[in-house]
Short mmCIF file of C-alpha atoms and ligand atoms in Angstrom, two decimals:
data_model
loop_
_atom_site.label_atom_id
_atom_site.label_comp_id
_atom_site.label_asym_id
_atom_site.label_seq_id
_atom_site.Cartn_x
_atom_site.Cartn_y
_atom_site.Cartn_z
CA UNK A 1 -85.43 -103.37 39.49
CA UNK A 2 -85.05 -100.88 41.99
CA UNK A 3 -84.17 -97.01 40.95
CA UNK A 4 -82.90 -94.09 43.57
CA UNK A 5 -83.84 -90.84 42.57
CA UNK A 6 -82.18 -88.08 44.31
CA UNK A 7 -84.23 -84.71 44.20
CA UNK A 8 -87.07 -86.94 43.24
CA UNK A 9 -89.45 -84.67 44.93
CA UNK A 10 -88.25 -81.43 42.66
CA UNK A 11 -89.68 -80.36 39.48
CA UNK A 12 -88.04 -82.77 37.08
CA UNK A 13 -87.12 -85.69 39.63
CA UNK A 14 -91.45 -85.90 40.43
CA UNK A 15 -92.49 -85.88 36.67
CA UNK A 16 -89.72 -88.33 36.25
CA UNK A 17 -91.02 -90.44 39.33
CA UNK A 18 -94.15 -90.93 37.73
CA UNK A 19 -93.19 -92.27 34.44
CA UNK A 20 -90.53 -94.69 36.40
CA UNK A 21 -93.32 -96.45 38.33
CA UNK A 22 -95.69 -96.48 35.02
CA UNK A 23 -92.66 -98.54 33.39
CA UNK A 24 -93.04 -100.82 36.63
CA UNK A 25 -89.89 -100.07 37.99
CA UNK A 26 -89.32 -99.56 41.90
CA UNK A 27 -88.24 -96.36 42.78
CA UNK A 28 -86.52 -95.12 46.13
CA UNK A 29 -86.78 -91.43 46.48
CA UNK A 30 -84.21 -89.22 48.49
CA UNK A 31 -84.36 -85.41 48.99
CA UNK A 32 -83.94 -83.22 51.49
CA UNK A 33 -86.83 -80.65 50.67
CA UNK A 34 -84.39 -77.59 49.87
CA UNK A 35 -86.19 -77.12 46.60
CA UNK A 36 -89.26 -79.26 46.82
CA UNK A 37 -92.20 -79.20 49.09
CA UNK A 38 -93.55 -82.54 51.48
CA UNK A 39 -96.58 -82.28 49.29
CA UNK A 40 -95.75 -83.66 46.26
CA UNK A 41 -95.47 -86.95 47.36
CA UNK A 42 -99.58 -86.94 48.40
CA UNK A 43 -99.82 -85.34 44.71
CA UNK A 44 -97.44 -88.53 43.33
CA UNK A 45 -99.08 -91.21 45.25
CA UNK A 46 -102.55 -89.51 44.16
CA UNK A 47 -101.35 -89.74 40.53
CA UNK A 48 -99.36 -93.28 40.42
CA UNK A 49 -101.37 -95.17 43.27
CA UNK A 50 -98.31 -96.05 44.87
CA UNK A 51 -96.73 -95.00 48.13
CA UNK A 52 -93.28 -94.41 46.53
CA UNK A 53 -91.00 -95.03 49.60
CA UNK A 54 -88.80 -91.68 50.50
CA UNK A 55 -86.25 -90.69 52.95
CA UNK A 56 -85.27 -87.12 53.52
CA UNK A 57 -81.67 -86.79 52.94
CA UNK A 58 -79.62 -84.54 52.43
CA UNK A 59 -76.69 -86.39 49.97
CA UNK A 60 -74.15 -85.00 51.57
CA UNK A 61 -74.39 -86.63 54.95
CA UNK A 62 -73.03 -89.79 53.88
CA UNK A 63 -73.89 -91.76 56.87
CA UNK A 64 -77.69 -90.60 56.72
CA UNK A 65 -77.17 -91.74 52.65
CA UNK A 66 -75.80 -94.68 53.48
CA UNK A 67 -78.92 -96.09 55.46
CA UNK A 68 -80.72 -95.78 52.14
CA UNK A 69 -78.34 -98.14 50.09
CA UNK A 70 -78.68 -100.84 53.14
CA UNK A 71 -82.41 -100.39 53.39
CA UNK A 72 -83.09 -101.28 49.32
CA UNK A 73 -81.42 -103.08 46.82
CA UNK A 74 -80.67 -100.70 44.35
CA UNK A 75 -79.68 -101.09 40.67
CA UNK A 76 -79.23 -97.66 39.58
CA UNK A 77 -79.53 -93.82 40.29
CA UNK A 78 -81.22 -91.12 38.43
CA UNK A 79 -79.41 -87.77 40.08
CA UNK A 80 -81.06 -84.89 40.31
CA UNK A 81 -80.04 -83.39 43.85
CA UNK A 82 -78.69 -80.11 43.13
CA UNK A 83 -78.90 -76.52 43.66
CA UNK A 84 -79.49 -74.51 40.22
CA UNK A 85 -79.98 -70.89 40.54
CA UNK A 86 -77.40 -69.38 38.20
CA UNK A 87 -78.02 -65.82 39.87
CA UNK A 88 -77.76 -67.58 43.43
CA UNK A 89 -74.74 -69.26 42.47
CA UNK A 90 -72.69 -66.38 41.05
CA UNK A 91 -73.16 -64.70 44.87
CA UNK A 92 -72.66 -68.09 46.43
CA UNK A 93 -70.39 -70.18 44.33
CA UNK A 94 -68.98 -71.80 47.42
CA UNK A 95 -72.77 -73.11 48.34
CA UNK A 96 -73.03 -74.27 45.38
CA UNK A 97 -69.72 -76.74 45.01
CA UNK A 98 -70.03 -77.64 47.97
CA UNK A 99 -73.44 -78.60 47.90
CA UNK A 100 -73.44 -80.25 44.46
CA UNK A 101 -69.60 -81.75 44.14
CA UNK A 102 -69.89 -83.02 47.65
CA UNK A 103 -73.13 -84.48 47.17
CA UNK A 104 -72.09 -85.98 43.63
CA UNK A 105 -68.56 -87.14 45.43
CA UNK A 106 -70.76 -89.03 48.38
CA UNK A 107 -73.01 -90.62 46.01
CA UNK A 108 -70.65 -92.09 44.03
CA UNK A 109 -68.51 -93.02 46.60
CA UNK A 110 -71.20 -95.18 47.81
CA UNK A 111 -72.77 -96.50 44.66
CA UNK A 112 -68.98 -97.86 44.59
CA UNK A 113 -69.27 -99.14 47.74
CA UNK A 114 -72.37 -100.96 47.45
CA UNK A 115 -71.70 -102.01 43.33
CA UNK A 116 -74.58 -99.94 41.90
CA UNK A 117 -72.99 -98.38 39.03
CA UNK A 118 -75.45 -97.03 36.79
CA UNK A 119 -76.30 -93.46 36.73
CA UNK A 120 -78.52 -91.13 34.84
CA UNK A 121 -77.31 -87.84 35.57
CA UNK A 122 -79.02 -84.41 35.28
CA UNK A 123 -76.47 -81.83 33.48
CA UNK A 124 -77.48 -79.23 31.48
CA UNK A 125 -77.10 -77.46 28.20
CA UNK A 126 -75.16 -74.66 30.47
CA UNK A 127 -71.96 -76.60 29.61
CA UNK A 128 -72.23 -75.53 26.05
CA UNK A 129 -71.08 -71.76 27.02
CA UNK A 130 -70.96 -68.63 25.41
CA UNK A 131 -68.59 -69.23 22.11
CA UNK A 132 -70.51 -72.25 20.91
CA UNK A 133 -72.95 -71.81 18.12
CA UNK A 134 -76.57 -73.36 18.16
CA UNK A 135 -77.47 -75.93 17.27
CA UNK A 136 -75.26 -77.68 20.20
CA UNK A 137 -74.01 -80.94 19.43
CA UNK A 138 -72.78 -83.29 22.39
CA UNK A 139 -68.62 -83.25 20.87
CA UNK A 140 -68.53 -79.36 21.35
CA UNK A 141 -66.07 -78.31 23.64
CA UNK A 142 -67.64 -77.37 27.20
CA UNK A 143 -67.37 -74.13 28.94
CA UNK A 144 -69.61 -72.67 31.63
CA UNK A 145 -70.81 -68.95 32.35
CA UNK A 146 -71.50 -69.25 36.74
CA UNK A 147 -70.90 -71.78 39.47
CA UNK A 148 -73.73 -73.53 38.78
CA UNK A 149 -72.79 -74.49 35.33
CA UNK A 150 -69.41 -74.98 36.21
CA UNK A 151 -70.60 -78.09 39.19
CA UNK A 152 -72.53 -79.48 35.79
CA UNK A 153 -70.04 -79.67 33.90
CA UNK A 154 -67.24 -81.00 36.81
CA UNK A 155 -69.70 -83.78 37.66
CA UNK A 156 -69.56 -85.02 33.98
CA UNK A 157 -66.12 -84.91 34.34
CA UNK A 158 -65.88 -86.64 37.52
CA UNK A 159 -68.45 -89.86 35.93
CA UNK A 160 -65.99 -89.84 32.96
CA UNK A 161 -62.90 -90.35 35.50
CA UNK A 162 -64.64 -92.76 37.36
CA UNK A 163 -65.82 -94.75 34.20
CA UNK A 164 -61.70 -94.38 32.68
CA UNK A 165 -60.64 -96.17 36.70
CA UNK A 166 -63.78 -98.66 36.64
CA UNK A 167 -65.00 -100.15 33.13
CA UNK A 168 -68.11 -101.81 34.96
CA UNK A 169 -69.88 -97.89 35.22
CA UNK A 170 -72.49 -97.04 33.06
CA UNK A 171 -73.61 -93.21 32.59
CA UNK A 172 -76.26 -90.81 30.95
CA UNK A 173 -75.49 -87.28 31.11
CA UNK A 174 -78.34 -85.52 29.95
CA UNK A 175 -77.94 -81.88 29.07
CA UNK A 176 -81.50 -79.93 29.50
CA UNK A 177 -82.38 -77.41 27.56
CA UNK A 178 -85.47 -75.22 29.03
CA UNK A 179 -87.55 -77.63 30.76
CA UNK A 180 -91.34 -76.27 31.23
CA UNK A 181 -94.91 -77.57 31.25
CA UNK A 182 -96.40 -79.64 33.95
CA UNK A 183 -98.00 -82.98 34.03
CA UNK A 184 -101.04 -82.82 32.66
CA UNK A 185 -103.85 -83.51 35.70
CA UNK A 186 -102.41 -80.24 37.31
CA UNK A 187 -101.36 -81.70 39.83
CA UNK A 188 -97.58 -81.60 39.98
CA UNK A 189 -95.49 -78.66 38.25
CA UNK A 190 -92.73 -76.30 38.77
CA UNK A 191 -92.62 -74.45 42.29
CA UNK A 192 -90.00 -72.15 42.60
CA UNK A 193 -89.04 -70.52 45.89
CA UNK A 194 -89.33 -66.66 45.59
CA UNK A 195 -89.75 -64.53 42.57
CA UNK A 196 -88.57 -66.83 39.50
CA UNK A 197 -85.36 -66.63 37.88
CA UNK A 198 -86.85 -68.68 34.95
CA UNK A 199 -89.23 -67.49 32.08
CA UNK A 200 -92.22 -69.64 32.06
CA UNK A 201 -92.83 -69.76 36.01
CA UNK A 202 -92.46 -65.86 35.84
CA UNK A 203 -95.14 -65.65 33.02
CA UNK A 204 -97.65 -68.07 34.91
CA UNK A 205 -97.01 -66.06 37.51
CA UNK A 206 -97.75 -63.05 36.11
CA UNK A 207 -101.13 -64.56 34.26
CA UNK A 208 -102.39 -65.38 38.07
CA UNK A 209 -101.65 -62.15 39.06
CA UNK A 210 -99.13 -62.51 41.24
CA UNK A 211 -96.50 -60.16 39.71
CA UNK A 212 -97.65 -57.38 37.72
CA UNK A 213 -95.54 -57.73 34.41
CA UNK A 214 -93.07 -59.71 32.67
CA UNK A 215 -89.80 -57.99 32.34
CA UNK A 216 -87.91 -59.09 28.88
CA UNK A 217 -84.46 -59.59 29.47
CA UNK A 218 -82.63 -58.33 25.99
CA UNK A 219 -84.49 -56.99 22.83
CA UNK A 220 -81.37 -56.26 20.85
CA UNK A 221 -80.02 -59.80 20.15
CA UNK A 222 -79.19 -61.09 17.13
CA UNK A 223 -82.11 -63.36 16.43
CA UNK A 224 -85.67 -62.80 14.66
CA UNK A 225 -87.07 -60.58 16.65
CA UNK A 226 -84.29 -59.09 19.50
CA UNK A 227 -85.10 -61.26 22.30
CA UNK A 228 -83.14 -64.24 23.17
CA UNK A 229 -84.11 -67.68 21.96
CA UNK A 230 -84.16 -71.09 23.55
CA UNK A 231 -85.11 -75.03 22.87
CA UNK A 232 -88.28 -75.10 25.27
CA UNK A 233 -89.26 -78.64 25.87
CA UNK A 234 -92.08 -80.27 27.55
CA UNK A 235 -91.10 -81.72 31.56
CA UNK A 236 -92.96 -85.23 30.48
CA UNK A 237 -90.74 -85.31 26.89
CA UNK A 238 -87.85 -85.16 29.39
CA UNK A 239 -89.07 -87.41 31.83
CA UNK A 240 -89.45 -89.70 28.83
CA UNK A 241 -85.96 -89.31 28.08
CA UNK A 242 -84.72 -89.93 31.89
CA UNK A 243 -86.42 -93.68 31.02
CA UNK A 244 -84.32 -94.55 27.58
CA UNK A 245 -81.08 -93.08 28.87
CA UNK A 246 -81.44 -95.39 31.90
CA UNK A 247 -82.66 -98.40 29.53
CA UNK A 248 -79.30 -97.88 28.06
CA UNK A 249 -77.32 -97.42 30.71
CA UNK A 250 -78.69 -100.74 32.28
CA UNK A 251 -78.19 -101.97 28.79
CA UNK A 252 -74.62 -101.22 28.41
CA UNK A 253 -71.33 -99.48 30.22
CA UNK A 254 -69.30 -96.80 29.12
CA UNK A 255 -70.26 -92.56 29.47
CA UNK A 256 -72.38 -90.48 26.79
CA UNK A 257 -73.43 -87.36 27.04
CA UNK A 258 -77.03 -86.15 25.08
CA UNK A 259 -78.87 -83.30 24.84
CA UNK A 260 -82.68 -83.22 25.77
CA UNK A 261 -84.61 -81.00 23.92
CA UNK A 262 -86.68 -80.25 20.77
CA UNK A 263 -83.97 -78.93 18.14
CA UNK A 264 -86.19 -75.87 18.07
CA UNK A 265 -85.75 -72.52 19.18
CA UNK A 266 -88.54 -69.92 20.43
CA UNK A 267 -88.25 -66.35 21.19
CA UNK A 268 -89.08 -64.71 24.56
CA UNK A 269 -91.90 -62.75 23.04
CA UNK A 270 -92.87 -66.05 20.32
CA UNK A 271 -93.73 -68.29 24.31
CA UNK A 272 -95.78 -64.68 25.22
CA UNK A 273 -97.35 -65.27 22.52
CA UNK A 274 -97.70 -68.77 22.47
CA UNK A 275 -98.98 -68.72 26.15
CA UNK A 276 -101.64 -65.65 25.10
CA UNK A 277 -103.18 -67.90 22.01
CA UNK A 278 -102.90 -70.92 23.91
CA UNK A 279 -104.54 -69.90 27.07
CA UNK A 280 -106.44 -66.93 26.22
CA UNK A 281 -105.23 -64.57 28.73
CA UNK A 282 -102.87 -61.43 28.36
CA UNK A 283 -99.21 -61.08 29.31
CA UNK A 284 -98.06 -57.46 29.99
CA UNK A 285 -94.74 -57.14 29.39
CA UNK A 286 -91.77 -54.65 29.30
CA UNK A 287 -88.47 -55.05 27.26
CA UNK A 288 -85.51 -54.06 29.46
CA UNK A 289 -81.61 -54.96 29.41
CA UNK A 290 -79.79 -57.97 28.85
CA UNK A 291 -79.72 -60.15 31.78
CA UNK A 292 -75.63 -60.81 31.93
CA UNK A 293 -74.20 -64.23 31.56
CA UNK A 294 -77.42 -65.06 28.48
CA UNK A 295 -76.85 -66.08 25.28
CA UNK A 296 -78.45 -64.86 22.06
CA UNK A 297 -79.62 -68.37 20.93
CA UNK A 298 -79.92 -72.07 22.25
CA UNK A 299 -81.11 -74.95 21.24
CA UNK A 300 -79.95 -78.51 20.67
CA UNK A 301 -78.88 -81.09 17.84
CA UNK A 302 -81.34 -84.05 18.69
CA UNK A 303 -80.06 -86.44 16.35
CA UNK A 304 -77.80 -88.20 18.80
CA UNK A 305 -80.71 -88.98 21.61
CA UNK A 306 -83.08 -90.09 18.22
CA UNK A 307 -80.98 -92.29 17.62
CA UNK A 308 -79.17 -94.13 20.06
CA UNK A 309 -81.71 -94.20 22.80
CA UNK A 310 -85.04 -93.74 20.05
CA UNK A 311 -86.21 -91.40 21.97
CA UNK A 312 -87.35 -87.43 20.80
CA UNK A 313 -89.74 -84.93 22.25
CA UNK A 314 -93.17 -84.49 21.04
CA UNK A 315 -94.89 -81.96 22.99
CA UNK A 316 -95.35 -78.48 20.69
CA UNK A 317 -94.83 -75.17 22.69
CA UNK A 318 -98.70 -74.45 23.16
CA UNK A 319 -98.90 -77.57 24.40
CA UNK A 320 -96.26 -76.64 27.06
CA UNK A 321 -97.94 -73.27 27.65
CA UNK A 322 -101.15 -75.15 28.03
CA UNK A 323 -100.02 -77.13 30.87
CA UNK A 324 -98.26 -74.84 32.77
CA UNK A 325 -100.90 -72.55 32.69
CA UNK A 326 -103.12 -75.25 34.09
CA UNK A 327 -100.43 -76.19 37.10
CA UNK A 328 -100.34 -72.42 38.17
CA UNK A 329 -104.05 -71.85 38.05
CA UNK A 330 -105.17 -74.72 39.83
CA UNK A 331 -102.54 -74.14 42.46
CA UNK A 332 -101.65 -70.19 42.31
CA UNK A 333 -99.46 -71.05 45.48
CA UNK A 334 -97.78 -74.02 44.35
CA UNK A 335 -98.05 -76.65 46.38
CA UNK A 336 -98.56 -74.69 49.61
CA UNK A 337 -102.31 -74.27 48.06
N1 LIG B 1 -86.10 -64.27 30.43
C1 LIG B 1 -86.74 -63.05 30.43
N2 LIG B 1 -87.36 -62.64 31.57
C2 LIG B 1 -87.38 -63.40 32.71
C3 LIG B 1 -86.74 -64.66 32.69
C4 LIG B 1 -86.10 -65.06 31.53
O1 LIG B 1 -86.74 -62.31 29.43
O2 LIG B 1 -87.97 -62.96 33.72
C5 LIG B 1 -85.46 -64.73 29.18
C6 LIG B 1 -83.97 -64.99 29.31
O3 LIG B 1 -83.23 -63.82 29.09
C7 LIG B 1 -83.76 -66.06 28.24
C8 LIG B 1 -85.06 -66.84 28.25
O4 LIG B 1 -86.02 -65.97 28.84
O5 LIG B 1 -83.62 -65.46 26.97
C9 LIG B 1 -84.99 -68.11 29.07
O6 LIG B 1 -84.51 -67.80 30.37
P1 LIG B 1 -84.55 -68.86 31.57
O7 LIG B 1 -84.02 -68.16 32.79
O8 LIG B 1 -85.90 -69.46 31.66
O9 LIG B 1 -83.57 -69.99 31.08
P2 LIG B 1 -82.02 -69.93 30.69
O10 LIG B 1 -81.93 -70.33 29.27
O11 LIG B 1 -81.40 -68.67 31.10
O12 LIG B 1 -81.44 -71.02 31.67
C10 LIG B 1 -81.92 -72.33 31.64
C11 LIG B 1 -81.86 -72.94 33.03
C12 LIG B 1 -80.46 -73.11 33.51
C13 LIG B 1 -79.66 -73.81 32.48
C14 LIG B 1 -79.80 -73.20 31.12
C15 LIG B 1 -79.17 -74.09 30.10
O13 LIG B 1 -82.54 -72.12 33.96
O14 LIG B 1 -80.47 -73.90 34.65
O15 LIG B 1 -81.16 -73.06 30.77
O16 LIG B 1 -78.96 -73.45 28.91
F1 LIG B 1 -78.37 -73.78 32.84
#
């Protein structure tokens, strides 16, 4: 059973990578290194004792693509390739559908071509937008905030057309809520390029010393204590997931949509705080405006993902604090360390 993982060498494609080959499954990795570094694949053959065969590709050069569905006999795809800066996106939103639609477009174009038509795909809980109340449940309408969350929520759309003109696809479209956390050797974890857009990178960051404080983006919301509140969830809970959506989707055809994440919601200042007790070390911090396009409050319905693919996170928040802590100390430059 052999799985392609595009953007398997980025934060959530590796962890995923390494629970794939623990299930035994064969796994074909493609990237092209615009958000990941060469080095992670010593760290994943380190960690799963298998050299995990990997071609740098960029998805949309079909032709280069194309080599990778003659070289291996693939059964399904787990697609992560994608650009995801929101900021980025909003300055760039032509980057950004180009990069992901035509990517998206060329990989199932091909997976047509050579009758693989399973697919796990990486969306997000972006698609939920800004008139939505939390908890999110996977039948709420779907409206997007930036370029970024608009490609995730077009290439849900496009699986759905596909599935309506071809019966014999199968699809997973996993909504994220706020991945963090690292696998637990230390060895693989988040590596962002440039100063982080994201909260928990910025606060490791700022516990190694490499930026001097955390700024808090909003303390006037409406939620417990001002400051905006999300469903933080553990990178291995979601890797865990990325194995029952695809045991379904091999399982079964047809397109469903779940959301990955705990069904609880933290505060900005509550994961300070949680990082402080769980790590012992102090996070200065300063509260400051909004940050435009956030919402007050996030965080998902789980009952769907409990129970039609048995699967639900169980990593708590220090846990998740704990382990990114220890990814960013061991390697205070990422993987360039
Ligand atoms: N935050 C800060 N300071 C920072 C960074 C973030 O206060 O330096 C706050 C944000 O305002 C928000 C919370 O921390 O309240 C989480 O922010 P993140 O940037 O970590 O995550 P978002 O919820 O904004 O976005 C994430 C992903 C997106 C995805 C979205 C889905 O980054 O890719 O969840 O809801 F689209």
């Amino acid at each position: 059973m052999a799985i392609l993982v595009t953007g398997g060498a980025g934060y959530i494609g590796s962890h995923t990578v390494i629970e794939l080959v623990k299930k035994g499954y064969e796994v074909v990795i493609v990237d092209d290194y615009s958000n990941a570094k060469p080095e992670v694949l010593n760290r994943l053959k380190e960690l799963t004792g298998k050299d995990v065969p990997f071609h740098e590709v960029n998805i949309c050069h079909k032709e280069a693509l194309r080599e990778v569905f003659e070289q291996h006999d693939l059964d399904a795809v787990i697609h992560f390739a994608g650009y995801k800066a929101v900021g980025e996106s909003v300055a760039q939103p032509l980057k950004y559908y180009s990069n992901n639609l035509n990517g998206t477009i060329v990989l199932m174009e091909l997976m047509n071509e050579y009758n693989v038509k399973k697919i796990v795909f990486s969306s997000s809980a972006t698609v939920y937008g800004m008139t939505n109340e939390a908890p999110f449940t996977e039948d709420m309408p779907l409206s997007t905030t930036n370029p970024y969350g608009t490609t995730k929520m077009f290439i849900e759309q496009f699986i759905q057309d596909q599935y309506v003109a071809d019966n014999a696809w199968s699809a997973a479209l996993l909504r994220y809520f706020n991945p963090i956390g690292a696998h637990e050797s230390g060895r693989i974890g988040e590596d962002p390029n440039d100063i982080p857009n994201n909260l928990m990178p910025y606060i490791t960051q700022v516990a190694v010393g490499k930026r001097e404080k955390l700024s808090v983006f909003g303390s006037d919301y409406e939620t417990h204590d001002g400051t905006g509140v999300r469903d933080y969830i553990h990178v291995l809970d979601l890797a865990k997931g990325h194995i029952k959506a695809l045991e379904k989707v091999l399982a079964s055809t047809g397109v469903e949509a779940y959301n990955l994440g705990t069904g609880k919601g933290y505060s900005v200042l509550d994961v300070v705080h949680a990082f402080e007790t769980a790590n012992n070390v102090e996070i200065p911090y300063e509260l400051n405006d909004r940050r435009p396009g956030d919402i007050a409050t996030s965080y998902a319905d789980v009952s769907k993902a409990k129970n039609a693919l048995g699967w639900e996170a169980t990593y708590s928040v220090e846990d998740m604090c704990r382990d990114s802590w220890n990814w960013q100390k061991s390697n205070p430059n990422g993987y360039d360390d």
